[in-house]
PDB file of C-alpha atoms in Angstrom:
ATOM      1  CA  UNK A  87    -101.474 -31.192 124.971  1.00 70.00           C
ATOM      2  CA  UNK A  88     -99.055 -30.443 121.732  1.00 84.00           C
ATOM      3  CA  UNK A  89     -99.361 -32.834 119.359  1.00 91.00           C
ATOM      4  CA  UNK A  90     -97.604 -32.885 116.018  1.00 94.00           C
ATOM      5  CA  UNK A  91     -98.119 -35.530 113.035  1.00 96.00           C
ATOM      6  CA  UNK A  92     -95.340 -36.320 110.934  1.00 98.00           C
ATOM      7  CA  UNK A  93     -95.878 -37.186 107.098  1.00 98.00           C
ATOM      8  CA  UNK A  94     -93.880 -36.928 103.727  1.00 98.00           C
ATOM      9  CA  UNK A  95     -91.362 -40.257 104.129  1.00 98.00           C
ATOM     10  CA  UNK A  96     -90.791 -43.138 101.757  1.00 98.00           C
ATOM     11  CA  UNK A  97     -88.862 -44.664 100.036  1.00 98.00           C
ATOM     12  CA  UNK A  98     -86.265 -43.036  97.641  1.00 98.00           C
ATOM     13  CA  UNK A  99     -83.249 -43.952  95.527  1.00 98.00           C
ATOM     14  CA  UNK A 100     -79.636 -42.687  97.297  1.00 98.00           C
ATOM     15  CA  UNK A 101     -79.528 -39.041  95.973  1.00 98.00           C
ATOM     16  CA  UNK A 102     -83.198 -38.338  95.995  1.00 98.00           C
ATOM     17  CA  UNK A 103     -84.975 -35.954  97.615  1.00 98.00           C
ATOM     18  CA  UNK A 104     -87.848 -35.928 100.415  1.00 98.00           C
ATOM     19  CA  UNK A 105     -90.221 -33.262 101.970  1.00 98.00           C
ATOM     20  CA  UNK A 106     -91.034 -34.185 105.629  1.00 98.00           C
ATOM     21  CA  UNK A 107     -93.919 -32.286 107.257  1.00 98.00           C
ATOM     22  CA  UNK A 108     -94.937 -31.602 110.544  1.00 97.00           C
ATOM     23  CA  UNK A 109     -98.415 -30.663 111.741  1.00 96.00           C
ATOM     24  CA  UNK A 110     -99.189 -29.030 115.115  1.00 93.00           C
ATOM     25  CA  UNK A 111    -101.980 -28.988 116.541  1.00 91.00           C
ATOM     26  CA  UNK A 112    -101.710 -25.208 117.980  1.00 85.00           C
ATOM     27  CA  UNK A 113     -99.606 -21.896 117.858  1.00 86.00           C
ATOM     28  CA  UNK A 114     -96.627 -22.601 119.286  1.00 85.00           C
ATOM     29  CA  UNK A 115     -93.682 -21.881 117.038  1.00 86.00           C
ATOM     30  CA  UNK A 116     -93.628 -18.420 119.258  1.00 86.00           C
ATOM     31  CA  UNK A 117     -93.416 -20.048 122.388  1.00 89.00           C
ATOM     32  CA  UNK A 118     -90.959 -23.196 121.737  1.00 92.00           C
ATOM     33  CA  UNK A 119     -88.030 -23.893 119.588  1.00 95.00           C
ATOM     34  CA  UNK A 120     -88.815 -27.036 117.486  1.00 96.00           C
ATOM     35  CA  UNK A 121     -86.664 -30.347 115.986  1.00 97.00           C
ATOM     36  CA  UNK A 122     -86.349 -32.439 113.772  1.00 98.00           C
ATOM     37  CA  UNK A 123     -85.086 -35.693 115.334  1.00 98.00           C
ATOM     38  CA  UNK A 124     -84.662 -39.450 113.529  1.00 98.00           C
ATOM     39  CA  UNK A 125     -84.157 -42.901 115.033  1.00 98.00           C
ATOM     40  CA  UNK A 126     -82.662 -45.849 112.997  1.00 97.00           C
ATOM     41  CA  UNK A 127     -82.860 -49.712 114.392  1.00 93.00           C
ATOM     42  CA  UNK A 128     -80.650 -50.386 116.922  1.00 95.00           C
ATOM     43  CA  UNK A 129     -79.334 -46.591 117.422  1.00 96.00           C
ATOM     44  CA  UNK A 130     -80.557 -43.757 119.470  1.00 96.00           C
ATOM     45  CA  UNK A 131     -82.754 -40.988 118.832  1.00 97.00           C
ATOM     46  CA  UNK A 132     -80.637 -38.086 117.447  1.00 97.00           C
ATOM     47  CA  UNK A 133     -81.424 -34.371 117.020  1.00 98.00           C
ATOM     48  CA  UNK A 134     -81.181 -33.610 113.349  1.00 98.00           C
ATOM     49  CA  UNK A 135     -82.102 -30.340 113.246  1.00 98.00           C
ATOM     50  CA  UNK A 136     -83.974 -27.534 115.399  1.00 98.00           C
ATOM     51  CA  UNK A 137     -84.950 -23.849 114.246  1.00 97.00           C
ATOM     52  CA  UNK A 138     -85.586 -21.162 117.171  1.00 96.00           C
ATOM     53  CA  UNK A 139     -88.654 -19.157 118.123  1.00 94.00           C
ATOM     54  CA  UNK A 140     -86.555 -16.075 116.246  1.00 94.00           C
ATOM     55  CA  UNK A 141     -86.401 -18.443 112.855  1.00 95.00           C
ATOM     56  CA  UNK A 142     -82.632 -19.374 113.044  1.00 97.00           C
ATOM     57  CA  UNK A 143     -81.677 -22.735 112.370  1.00 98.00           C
ATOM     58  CA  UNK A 144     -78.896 -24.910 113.287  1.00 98.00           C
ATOM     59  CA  UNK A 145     -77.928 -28.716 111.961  1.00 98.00           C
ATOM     60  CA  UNK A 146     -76.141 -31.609 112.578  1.00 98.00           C
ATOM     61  CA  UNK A 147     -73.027 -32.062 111.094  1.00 98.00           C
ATOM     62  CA  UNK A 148     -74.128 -34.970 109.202  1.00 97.00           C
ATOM     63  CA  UNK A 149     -76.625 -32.997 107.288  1.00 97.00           C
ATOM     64  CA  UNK A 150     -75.460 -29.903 106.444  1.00 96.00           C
ATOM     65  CA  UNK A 151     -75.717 -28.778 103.025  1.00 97.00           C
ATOM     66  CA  UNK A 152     -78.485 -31.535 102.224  1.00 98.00           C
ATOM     67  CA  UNK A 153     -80.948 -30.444 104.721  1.00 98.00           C
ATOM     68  CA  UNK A 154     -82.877 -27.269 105.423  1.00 98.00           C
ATOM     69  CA  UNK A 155     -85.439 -27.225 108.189  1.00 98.00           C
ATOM     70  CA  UNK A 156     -88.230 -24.297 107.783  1.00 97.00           C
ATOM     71  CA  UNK A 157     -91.083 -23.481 109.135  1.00 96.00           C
ATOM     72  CA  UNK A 158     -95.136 -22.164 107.647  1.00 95.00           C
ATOM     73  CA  UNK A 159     -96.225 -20.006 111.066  1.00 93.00           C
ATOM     74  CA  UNK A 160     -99.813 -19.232 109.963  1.00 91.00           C
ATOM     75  CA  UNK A 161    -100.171 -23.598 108.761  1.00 94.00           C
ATOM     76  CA  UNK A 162     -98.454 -24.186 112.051  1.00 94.00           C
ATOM     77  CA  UNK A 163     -96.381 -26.588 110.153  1.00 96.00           C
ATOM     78  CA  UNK A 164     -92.491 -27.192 110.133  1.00 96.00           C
ATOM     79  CA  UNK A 165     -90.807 -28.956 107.108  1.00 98.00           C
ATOM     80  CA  UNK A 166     -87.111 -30.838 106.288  1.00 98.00           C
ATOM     81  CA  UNK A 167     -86.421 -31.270 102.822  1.00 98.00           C
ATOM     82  CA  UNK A 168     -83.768 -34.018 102.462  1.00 98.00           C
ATOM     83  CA  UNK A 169     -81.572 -33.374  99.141  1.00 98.00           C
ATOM     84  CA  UNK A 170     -78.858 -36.141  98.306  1.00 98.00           C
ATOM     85  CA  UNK A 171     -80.116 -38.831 100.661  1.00 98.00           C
ATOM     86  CA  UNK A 172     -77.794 -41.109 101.798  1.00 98.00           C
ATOM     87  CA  UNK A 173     -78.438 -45.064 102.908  1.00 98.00           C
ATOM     88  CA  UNK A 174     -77.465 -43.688 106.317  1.00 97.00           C
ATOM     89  CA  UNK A 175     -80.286 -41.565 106.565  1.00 98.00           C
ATOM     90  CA  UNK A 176     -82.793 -44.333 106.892  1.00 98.00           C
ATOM     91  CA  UNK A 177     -84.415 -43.849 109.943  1.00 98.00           C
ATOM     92  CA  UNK A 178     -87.870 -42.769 111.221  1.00 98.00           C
ATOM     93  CA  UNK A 179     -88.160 -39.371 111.756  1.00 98.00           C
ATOM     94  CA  UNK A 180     -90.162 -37.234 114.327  1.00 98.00           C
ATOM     95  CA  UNK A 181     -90.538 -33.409 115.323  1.00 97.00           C
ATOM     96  CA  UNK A 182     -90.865 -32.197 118.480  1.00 96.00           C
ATOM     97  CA  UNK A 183     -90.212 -29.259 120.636  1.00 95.00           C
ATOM     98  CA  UNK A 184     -86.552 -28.942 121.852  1.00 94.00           C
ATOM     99  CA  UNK A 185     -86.739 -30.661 125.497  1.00 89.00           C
ATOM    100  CA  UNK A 186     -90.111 -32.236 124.692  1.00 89.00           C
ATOM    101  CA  UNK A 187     -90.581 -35.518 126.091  1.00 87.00           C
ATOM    102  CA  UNK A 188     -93.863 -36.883 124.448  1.00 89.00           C
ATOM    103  CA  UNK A 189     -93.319 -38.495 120.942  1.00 92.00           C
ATOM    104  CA  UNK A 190     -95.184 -39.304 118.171  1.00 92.00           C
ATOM    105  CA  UNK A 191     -95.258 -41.994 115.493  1.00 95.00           C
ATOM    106  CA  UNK A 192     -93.050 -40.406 113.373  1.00 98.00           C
ATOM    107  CA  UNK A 193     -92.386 -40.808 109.606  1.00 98.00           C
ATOM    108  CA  UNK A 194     -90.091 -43.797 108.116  1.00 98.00           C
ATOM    109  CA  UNK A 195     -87.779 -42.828 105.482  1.00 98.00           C
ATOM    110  CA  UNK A 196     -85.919 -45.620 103.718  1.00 98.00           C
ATOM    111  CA  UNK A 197     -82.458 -44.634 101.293  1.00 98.00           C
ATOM    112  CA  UNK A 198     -82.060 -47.575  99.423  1.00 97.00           C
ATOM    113  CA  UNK A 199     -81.449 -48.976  95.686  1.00 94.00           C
TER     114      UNK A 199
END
């Protein structure tokens, strides 16, 4: 009955910066922890990075120190701002509750030159 929309990507120069955003449609940031996840062509879906019902966050190795996932309770909204994009982050990217199993269309960020 969740749903989120996903909005922000684009296309950027390697080294630029992006603002993803994630709508849900109720109060549930109490209840669930939530992800950030991203699928490029040919690869699988991979958790990027997640931030608990107590607010503490946690990130993929491949990210750290250029992403920061947060969260707006009262907008019920979640956010990843991508600094220093890489080519290797091209991908289309999707939130979701940790363990949730219903996806939605996700946002496509392209890293190229």
């Amino acid at each position: 009955q969740v749903q989120f929309v996903e909005s922000g990507g684009g296309l950027v120069q390697p080294g630029g910066s992006l603002r993803l955003n994630c709508a849900a449609s109720g109060d549930i940031f109490s209840i669930y922890a939530m992800g950030w996840y991203r699928q490029a062509p040919g690869k699988q879906r991979e958790l990027v990075a997640h931030i608990t019902r107590g607010g503490s966050t946690n990130y993929a190795d491949f990210v750290k120190g250029r992403f920061t996932i947060s969260r707006d309770i009262p907008k019920n909204t979640i956010y990843l701002q991508m600094n220093s994009l890489k080519p290797e982050d091209t991908a289309v990217y999707y939130c979701n509750t940790l363990g949730g199993d219903s996806w939605g269309q996700g946002t496509q960020v392209t890293v190229s030159s």
